[in-house]
PDB file of C-alpha atoms and ligand atoms in Angstrom:
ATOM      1  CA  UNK A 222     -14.215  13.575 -66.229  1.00 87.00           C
ATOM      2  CA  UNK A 223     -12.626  11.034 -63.862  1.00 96.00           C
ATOM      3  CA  UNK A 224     -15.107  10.501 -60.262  1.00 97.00           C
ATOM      4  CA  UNK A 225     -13.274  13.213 -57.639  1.00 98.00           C
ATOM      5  CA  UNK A 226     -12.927  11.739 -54.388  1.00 98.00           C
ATOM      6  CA  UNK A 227     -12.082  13.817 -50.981  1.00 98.00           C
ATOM      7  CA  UNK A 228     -11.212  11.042 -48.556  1.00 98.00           C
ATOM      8  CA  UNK A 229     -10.927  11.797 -45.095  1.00 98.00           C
ATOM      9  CA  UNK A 230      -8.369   9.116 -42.916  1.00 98.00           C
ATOM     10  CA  UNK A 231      -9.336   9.806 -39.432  1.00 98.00           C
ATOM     11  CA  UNK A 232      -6.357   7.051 -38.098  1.00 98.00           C
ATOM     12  CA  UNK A 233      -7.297   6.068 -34.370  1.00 98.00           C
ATOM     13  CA  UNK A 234      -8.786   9.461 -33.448  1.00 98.00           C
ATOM     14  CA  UNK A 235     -11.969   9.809 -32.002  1.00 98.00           C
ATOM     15  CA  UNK A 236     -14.717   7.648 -29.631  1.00 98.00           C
ATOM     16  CA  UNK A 237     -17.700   6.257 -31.603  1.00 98.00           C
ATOM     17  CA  UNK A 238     -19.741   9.095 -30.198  1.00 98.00           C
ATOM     18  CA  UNK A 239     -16.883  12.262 -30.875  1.00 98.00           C
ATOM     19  CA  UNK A 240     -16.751  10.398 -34.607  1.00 98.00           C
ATOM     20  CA  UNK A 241     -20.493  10.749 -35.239  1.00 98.00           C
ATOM     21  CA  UNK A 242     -20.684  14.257 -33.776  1.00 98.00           C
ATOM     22  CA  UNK A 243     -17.862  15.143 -36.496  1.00 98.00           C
ATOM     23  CA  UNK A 244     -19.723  13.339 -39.221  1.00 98.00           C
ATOM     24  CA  UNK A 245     -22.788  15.029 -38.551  1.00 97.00           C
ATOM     25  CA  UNK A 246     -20.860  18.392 -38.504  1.00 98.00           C
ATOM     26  CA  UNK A 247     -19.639  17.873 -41.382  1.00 98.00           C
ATOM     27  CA  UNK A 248     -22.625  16.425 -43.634  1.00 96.00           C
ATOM     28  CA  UNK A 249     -24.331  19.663 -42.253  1.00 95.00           C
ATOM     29  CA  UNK A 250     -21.496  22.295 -43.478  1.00 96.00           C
ATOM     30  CA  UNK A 251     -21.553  19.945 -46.723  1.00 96.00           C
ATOM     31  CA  UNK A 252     -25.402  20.369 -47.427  1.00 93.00           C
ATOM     32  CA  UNK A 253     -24.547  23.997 -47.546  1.00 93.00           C
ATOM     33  CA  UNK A 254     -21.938  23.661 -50.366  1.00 92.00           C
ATOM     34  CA  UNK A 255     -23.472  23.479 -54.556  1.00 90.00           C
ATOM     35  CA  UNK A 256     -23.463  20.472 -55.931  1.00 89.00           C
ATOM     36  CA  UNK A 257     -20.731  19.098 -57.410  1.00 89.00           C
ATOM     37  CA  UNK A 258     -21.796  15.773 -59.103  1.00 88.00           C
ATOM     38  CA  UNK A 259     -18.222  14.460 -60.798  1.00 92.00           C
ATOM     39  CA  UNK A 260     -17.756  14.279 -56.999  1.00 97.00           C
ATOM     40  CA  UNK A 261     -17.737  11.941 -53.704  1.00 97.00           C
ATOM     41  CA  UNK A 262     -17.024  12.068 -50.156  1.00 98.00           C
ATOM     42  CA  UNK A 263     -15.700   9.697 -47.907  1.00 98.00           C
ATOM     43  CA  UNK A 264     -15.249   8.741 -44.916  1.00 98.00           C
ATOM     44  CA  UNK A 265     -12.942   6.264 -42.903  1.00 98.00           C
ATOM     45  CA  UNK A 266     -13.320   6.331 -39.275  1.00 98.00           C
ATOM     46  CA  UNK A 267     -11.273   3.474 -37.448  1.00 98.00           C
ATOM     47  CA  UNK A 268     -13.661  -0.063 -37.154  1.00 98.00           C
ATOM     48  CA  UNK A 269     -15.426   0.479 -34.277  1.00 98.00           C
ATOM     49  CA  UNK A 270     -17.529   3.604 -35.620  1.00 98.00           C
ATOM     50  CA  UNK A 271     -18.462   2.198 -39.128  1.00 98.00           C
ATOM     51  CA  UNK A 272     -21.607   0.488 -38.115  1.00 98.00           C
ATOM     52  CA  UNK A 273     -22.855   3.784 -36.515  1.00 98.00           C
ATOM     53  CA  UNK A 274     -21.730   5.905 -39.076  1.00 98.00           C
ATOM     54  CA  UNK A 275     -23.289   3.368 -41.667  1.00 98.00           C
ATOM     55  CA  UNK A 276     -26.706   4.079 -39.739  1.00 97.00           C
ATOM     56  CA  UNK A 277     -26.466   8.021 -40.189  1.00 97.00           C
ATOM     57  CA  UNK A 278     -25.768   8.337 -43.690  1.00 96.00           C
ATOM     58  CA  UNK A 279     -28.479   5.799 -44.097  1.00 94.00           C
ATOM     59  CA  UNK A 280     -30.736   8.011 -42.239  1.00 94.00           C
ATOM     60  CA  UNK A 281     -29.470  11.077 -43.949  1.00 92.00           C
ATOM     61  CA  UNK A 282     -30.273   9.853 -47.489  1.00 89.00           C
ATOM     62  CA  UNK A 283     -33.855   9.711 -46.587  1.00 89.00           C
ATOM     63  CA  UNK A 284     -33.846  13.333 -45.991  1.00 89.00           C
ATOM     64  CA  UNK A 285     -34.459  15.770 -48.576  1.00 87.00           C
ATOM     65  CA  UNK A 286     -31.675  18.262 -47.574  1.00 87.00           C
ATOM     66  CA  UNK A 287     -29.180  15.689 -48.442  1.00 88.00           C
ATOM     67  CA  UNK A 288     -30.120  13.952 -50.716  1.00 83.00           C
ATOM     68  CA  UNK A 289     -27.443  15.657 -53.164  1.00 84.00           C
ATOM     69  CA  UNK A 290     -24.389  14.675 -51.136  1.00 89.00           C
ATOM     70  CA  UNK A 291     -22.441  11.651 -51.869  1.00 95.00           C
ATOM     71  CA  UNK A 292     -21.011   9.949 -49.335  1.00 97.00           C
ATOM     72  CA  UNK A 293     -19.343   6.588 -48.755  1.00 97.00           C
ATOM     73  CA  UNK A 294     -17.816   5.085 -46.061  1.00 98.00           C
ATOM     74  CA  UNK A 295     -14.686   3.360 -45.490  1.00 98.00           C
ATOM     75  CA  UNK A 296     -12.593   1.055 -43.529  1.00 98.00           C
ATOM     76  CA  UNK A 297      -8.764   2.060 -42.901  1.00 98.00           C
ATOM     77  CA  UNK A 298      -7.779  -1.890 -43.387  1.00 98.00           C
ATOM     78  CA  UNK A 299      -8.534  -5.258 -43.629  1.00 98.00           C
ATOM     79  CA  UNK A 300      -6.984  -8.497 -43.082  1.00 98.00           C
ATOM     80  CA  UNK A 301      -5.299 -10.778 -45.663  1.00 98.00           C
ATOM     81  CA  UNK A 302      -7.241 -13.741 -44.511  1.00 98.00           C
ATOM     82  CA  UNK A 303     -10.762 -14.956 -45.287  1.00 98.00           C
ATOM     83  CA  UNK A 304     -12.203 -15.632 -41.829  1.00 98.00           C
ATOM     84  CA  UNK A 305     -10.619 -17.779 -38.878  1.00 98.00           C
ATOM     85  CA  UNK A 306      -7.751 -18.269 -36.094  1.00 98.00           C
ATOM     86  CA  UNK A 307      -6.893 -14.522 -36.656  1.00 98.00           C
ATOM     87  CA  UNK A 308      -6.892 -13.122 -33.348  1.00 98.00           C
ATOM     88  CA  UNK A 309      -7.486  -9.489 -33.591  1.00 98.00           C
ATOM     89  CA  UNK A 310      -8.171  -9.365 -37.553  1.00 98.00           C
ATOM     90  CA  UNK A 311     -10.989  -7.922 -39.255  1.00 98.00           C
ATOM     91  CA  UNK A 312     -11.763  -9.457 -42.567  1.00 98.00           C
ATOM     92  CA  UNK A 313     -13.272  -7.443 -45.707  1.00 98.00           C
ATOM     93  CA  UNK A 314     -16.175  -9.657 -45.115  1.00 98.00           C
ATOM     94  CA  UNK A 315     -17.433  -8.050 -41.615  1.00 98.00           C
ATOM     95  CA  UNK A 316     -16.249  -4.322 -43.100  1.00 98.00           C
ATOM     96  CA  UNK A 317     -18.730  -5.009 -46.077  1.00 98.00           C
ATOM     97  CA  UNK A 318     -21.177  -5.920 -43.889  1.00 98.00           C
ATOM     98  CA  UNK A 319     -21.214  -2.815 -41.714  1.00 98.00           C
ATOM     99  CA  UNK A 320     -22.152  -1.264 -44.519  1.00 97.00           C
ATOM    100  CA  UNK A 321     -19.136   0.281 -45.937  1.00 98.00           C
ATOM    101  CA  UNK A 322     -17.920   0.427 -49.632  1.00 98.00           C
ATOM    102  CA  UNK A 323     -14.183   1.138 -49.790  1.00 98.00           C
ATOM    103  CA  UNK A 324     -11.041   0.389 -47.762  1.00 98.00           C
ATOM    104  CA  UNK A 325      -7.764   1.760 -47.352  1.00 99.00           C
ATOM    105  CA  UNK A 326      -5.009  -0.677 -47.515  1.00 98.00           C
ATOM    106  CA  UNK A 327      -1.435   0.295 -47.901  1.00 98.00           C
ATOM    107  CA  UNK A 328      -0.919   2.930 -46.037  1.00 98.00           C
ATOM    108  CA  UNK A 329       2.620   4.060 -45.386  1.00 98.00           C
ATOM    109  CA  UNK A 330       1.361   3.559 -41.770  1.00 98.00           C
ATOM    110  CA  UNK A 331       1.035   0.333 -42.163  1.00 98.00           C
ATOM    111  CA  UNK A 332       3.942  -0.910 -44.106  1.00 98.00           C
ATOM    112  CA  UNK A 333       5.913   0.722 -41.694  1.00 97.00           C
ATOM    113  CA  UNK A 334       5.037   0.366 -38.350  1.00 97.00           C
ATOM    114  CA  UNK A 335       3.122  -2.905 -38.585  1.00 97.00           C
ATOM    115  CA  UNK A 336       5.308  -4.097 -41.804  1.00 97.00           C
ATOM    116  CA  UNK A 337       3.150  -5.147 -44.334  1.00 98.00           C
ATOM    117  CA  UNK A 338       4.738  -5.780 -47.416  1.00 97.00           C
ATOM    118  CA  UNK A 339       3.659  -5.849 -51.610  1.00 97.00           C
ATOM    119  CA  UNK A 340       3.020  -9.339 -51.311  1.00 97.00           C
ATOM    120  CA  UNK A 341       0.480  -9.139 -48.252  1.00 98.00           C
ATOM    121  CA  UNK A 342      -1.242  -6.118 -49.466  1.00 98.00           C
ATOM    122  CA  UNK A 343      -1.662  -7.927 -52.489  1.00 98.00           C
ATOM    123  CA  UNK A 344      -3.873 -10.376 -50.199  1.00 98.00           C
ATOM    124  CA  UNK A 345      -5.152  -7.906 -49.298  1.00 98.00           C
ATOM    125  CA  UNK A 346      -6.401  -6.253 -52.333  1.00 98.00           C
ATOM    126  CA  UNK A 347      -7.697  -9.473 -53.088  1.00 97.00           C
ATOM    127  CA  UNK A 348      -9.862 -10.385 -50.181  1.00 98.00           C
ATOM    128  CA  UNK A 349     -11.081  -6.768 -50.780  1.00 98.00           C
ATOM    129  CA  UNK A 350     -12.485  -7.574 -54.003  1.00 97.00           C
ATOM    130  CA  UNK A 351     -13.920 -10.850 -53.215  1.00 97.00           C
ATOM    131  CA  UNK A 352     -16.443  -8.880 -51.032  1.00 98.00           C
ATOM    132  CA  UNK A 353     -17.055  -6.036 -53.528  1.00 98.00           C
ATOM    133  CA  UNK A 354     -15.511  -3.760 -51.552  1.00 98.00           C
ATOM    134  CA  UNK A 355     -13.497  -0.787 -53.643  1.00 98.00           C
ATOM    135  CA  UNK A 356      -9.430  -0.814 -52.195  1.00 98.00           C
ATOM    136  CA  UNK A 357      -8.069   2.564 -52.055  1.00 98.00           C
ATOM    137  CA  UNK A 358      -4.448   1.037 -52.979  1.00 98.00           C
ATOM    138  CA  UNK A 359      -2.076   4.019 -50.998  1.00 98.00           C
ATOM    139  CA  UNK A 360       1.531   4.515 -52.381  1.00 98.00           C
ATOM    140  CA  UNK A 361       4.787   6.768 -51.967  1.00 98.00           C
ATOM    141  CA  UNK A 362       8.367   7.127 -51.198  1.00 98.00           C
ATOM    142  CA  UNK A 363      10.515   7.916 -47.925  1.00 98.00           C
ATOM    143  CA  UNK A 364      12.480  10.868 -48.046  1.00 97.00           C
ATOM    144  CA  UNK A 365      15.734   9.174 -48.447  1.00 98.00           C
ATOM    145  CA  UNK A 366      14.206   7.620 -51.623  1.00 98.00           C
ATOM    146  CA  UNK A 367      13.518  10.545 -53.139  1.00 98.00           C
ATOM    147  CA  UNK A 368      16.770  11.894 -52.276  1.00 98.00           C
ATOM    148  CA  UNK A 369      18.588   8.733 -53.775  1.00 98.00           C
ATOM    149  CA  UNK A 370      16.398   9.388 -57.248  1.00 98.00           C
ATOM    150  CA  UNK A 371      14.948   6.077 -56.797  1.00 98.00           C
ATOM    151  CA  UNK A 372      11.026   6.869 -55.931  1.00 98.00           C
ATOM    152  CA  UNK A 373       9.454   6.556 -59.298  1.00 98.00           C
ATOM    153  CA  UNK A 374      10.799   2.781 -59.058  1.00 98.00           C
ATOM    154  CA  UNK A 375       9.967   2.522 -55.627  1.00 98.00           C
ATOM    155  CA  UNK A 376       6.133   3.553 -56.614  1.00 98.00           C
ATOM    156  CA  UNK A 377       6.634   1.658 -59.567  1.00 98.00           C
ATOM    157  CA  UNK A 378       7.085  -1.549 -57.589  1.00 98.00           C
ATOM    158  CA  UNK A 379       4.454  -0.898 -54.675  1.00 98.00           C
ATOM    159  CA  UNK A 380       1.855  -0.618 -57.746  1.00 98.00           C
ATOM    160  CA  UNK A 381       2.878  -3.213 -59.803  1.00 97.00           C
ATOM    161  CA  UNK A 382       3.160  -5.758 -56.833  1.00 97.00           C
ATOM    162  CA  UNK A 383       0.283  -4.817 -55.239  1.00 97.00           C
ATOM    163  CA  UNK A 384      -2.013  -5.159 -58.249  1.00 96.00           C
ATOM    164  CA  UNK A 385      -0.140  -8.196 -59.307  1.00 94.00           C
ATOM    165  CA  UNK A 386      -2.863 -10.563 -58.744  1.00 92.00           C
ATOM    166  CA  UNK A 387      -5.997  -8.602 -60.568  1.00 94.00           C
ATOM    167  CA  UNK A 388      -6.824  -8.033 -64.077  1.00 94.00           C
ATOM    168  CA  UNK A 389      -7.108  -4.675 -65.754  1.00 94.00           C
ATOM    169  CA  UNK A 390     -11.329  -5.157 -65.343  1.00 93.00           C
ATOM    170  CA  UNK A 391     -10.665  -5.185 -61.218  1.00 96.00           C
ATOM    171  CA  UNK A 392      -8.329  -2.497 -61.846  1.00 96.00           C
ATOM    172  CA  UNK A 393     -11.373  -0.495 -62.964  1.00 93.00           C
ATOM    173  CA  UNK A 394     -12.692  -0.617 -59.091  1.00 90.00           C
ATOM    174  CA  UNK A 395      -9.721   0.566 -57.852  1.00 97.00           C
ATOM    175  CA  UNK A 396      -8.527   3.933 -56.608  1.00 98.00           C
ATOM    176  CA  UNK A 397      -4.378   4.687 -55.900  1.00 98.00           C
ATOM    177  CA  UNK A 398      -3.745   7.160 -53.286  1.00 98.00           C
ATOM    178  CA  UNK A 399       0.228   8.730 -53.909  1.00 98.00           C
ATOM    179  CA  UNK A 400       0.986   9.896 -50.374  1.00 98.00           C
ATOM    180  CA  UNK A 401       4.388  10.705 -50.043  1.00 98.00           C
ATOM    181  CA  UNK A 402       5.734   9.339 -46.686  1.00 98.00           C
ATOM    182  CA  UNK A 403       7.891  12.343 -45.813  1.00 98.00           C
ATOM    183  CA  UNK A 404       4.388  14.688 -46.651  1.00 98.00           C
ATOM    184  CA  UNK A 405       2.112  12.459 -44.450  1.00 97.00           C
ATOM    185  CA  UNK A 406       1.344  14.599 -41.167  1.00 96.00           C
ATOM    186  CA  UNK A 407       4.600  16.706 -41.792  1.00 97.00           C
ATOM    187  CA  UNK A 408       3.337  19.892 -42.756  1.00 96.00           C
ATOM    188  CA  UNK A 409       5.534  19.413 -45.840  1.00 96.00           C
ATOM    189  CA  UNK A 410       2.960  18.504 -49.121  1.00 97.00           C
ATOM    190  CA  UNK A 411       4.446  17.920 -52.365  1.00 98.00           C
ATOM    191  CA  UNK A 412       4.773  20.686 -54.636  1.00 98.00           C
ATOM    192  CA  UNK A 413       1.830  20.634 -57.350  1.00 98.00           C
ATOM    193  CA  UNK A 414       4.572  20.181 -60.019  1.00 98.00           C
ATOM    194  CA  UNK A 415       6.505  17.348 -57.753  1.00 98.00           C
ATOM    195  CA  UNK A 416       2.412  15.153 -57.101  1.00 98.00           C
ATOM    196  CA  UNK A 417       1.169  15.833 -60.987  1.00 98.00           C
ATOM    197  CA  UNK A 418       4.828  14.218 -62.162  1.00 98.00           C
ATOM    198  CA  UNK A 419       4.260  11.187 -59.555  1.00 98.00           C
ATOM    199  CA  UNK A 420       0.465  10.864 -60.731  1.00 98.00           C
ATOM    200  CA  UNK A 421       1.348  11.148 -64.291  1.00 98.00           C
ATOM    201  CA  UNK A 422       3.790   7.980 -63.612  1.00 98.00           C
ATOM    202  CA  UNK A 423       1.469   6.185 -62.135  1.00 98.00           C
ATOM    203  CA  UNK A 424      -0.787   6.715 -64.569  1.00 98.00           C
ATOM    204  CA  UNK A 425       1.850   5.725 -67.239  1.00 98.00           C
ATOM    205  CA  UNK A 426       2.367   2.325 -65.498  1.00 98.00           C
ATOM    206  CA  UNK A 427      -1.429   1.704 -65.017  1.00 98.00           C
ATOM    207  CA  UNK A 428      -1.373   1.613 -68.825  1.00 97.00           C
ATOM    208  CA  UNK A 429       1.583  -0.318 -69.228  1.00 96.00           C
ATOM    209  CA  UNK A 430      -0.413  -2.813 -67.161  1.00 94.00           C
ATOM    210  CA  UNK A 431      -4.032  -2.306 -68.126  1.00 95.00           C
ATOM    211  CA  UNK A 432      -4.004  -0.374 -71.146  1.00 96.00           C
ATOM    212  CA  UNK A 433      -4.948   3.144 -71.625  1.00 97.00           C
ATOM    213  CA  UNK A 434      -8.394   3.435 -70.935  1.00 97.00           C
ATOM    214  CA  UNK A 435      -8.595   1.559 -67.852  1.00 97.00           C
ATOM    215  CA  UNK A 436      -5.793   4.390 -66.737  1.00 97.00           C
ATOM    216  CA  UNK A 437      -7.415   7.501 -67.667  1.00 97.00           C
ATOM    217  CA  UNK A 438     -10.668   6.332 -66.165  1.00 97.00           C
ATOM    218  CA  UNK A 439      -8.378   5.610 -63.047  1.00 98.00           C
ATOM    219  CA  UNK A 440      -9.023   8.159 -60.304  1.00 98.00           C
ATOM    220  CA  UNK A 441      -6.145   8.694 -58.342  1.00 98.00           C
ATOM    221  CA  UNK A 442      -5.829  10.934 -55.031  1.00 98.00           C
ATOM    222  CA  UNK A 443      -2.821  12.884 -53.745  1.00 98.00           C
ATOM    223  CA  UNK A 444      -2.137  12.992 -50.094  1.00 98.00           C
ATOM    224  CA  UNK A 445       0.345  14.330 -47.230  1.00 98.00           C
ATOM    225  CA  UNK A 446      -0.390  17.315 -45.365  1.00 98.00           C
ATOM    226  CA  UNK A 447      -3.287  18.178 -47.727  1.00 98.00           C
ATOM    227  CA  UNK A 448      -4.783  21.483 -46.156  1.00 98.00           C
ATOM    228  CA  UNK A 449      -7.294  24.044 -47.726  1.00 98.00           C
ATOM    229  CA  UNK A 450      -4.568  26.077 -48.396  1.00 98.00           C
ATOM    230  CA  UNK A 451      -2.998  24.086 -50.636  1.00 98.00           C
ATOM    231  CA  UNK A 452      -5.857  22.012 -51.989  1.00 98.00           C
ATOM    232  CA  UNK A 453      -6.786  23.810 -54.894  1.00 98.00           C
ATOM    233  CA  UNK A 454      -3.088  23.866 -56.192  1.00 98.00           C
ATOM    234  CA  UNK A 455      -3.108  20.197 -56.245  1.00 98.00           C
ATOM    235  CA  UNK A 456      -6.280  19.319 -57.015  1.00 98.00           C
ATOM    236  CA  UNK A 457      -5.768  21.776 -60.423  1.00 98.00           C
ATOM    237  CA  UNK A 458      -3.398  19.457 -61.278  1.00 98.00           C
ATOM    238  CA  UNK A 459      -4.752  17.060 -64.592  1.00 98.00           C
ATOM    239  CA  UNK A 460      -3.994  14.062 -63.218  1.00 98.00           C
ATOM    240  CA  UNK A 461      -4.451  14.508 -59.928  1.00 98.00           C
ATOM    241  CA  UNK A 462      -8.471  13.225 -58.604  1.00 98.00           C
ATOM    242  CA  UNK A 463      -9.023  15.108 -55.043  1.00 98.00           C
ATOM    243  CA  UNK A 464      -7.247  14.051 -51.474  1.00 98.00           C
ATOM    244  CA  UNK A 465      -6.538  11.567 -49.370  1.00 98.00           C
ATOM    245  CA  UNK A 466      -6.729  13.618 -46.319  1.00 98.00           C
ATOM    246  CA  UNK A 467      -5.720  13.085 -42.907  1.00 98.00           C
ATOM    247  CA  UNK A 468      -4.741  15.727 -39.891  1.00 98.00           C
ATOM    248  CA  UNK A 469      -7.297  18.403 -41.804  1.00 98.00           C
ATOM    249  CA  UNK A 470      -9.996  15.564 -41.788  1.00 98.00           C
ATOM    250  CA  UNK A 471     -10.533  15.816 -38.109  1.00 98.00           C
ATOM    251  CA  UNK A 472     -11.624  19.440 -38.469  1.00 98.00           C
ATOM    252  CA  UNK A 473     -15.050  19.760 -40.258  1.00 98.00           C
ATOM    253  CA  UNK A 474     -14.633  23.338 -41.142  1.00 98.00           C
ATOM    254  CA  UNK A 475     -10.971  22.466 -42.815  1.00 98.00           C
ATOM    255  CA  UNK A 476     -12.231  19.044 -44.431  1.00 98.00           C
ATOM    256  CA  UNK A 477     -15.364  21.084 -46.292  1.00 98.00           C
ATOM    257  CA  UNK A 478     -12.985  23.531 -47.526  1.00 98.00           C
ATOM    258  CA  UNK A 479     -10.941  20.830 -48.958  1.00 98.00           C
ATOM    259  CA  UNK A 480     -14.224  19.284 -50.489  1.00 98.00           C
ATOM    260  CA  UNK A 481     -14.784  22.392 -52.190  1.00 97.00           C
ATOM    261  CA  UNK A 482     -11.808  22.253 -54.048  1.00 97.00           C
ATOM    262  CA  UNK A 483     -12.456  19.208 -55.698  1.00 97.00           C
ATOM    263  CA  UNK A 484     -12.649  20.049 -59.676  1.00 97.00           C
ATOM    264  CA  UNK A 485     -16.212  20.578 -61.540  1.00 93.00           C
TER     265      UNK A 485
HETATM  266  C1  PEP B 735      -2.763  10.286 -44.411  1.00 74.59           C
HETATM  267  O1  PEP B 735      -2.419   9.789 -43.348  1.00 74.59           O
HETATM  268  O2  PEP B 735      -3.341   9.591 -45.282  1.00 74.59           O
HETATM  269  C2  PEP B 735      -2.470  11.686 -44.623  1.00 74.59           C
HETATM  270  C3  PEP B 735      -2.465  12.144 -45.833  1.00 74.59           C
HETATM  271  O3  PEP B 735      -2.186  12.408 -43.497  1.00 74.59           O
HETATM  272  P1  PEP B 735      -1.967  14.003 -43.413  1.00 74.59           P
HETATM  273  O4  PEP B 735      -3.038  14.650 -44.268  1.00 74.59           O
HETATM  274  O5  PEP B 735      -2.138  14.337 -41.967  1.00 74.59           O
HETATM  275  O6  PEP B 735      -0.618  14.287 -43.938  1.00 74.59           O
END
């Protein structure tokens, strides 16, 4: 079975200090859960907190009561540039170096309020796999695209320019995260039936690229409004690989239950 991934986006919520309080909270409620080891947990708290959050599950992994947990942390971007005259920029170099292993990049966030494009966060996808960090690659449509019939080309295009640069091997150290824009923090989440269709495209054109294996080895996470309500729904779904999760994240108690949804 593929790796199942709950990933939880904090945004820009929290201090350093609130962020490892809710850490700690919820490694705790997750040491209480049975193992589950198709799966993995991960964090991504905004920059400032990843060197401190590094440190704990450091420390935690020495301790016996944890050792079963996986956890991994991540960053929620990274620039496009090596290293520089980038005032404000944080490159994948200084995120691997605080000790974390993945990084979001393309999230609907992003392309729309600070306007990154395919062709940057194809950059960026690069300069994340120069330092051997993992990209979690984040698609979906807007609302009106999916009312106009035209999101499976608009995913279609977001995947296939955003991977344009990497072979099928780098594809392999990849995750895709299908987040709907008009699910993310909406209360709205796509159907089960309306995420498994998406993920089952994506899927398709991940072959078309890479050939099949590299796809069904693929892990690919749904997310918009993800909840533990809903979680097991989606997560049932065959081609659907856990959550990208964001408002529920910031609750430990709601975060574990999504965990716990993640298939066996
Ligand atoms: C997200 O921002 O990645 C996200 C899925 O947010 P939410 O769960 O709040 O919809």
């Amino acid at each position: 079975m593929r790796l199942q991934i709950a990933a939880a986006n904090w945004k820009m919520n929290t201090t350093p200090e609130e962020g490892l309080k809710l850490f700690e909270h919820i490694l705790n409620l997750l040491s209480t859960i049975p193992e589950n080891r198709n799966s993995r947990v991960i964090i991504a708290p905004p920059f400032t907190h990843l060197h401190i959050i590094s440190e704990s599950i450091h420390a935690h992994s020495k301790n016996p009561r944890f050792s079963n947990l996986d956890i991994s942390l991540a960053a929620q971007n990274c620039s496009s540039e090596t290293k520089g005259a980038y005032t404000g920029e944080v490159s994948s170099e200084m995120i691997k170096n605080a000790g974390t292993r993945y990084v979001i990049i393309g999230h609907s966030e992003r392309r729309s309020y600070f306007r990154e494009d395919n062709n940057c966060l194809a950059r960026k996808i690069d300069r994340a796999l120069e330092n051997n960090l993992i990209p979690i690659y984040c698609c979906g449509e807007t609302r009106q695209e999916r009312s106009e019939k035209i999101h499976f080309e608009t995913v279609k295009n977001q995947v296939e320019e955003g991977l344009k640069h990497i072979s099928g091997e780098q594809v392999k150290n990849m995750v895709i995260a299908y987040e709907p824009v008009w699910a993310i923090g909406t209360g709205v989440n796509a159907t089960a039936q309306e995420a498994q269709e998406m993920h089952a495209f994506i899927r398709k054109v991940i072959a078309e690229r890479c050939g099949k294996e590299i796809a069904a080895g693929l892990s690919i996470l749904y997310g918009g409004s993800c909840n533990p309500k809903n979680a097991k729904e989606l997560f049932e779904c065959p081609d659907i690989d856990g959550g990208l999760v964001g408002g529920a994240s910031l609750n430990a108690n709601d975060f574990v239950e999504i965990v716990k949804q993640l298939k066996r």
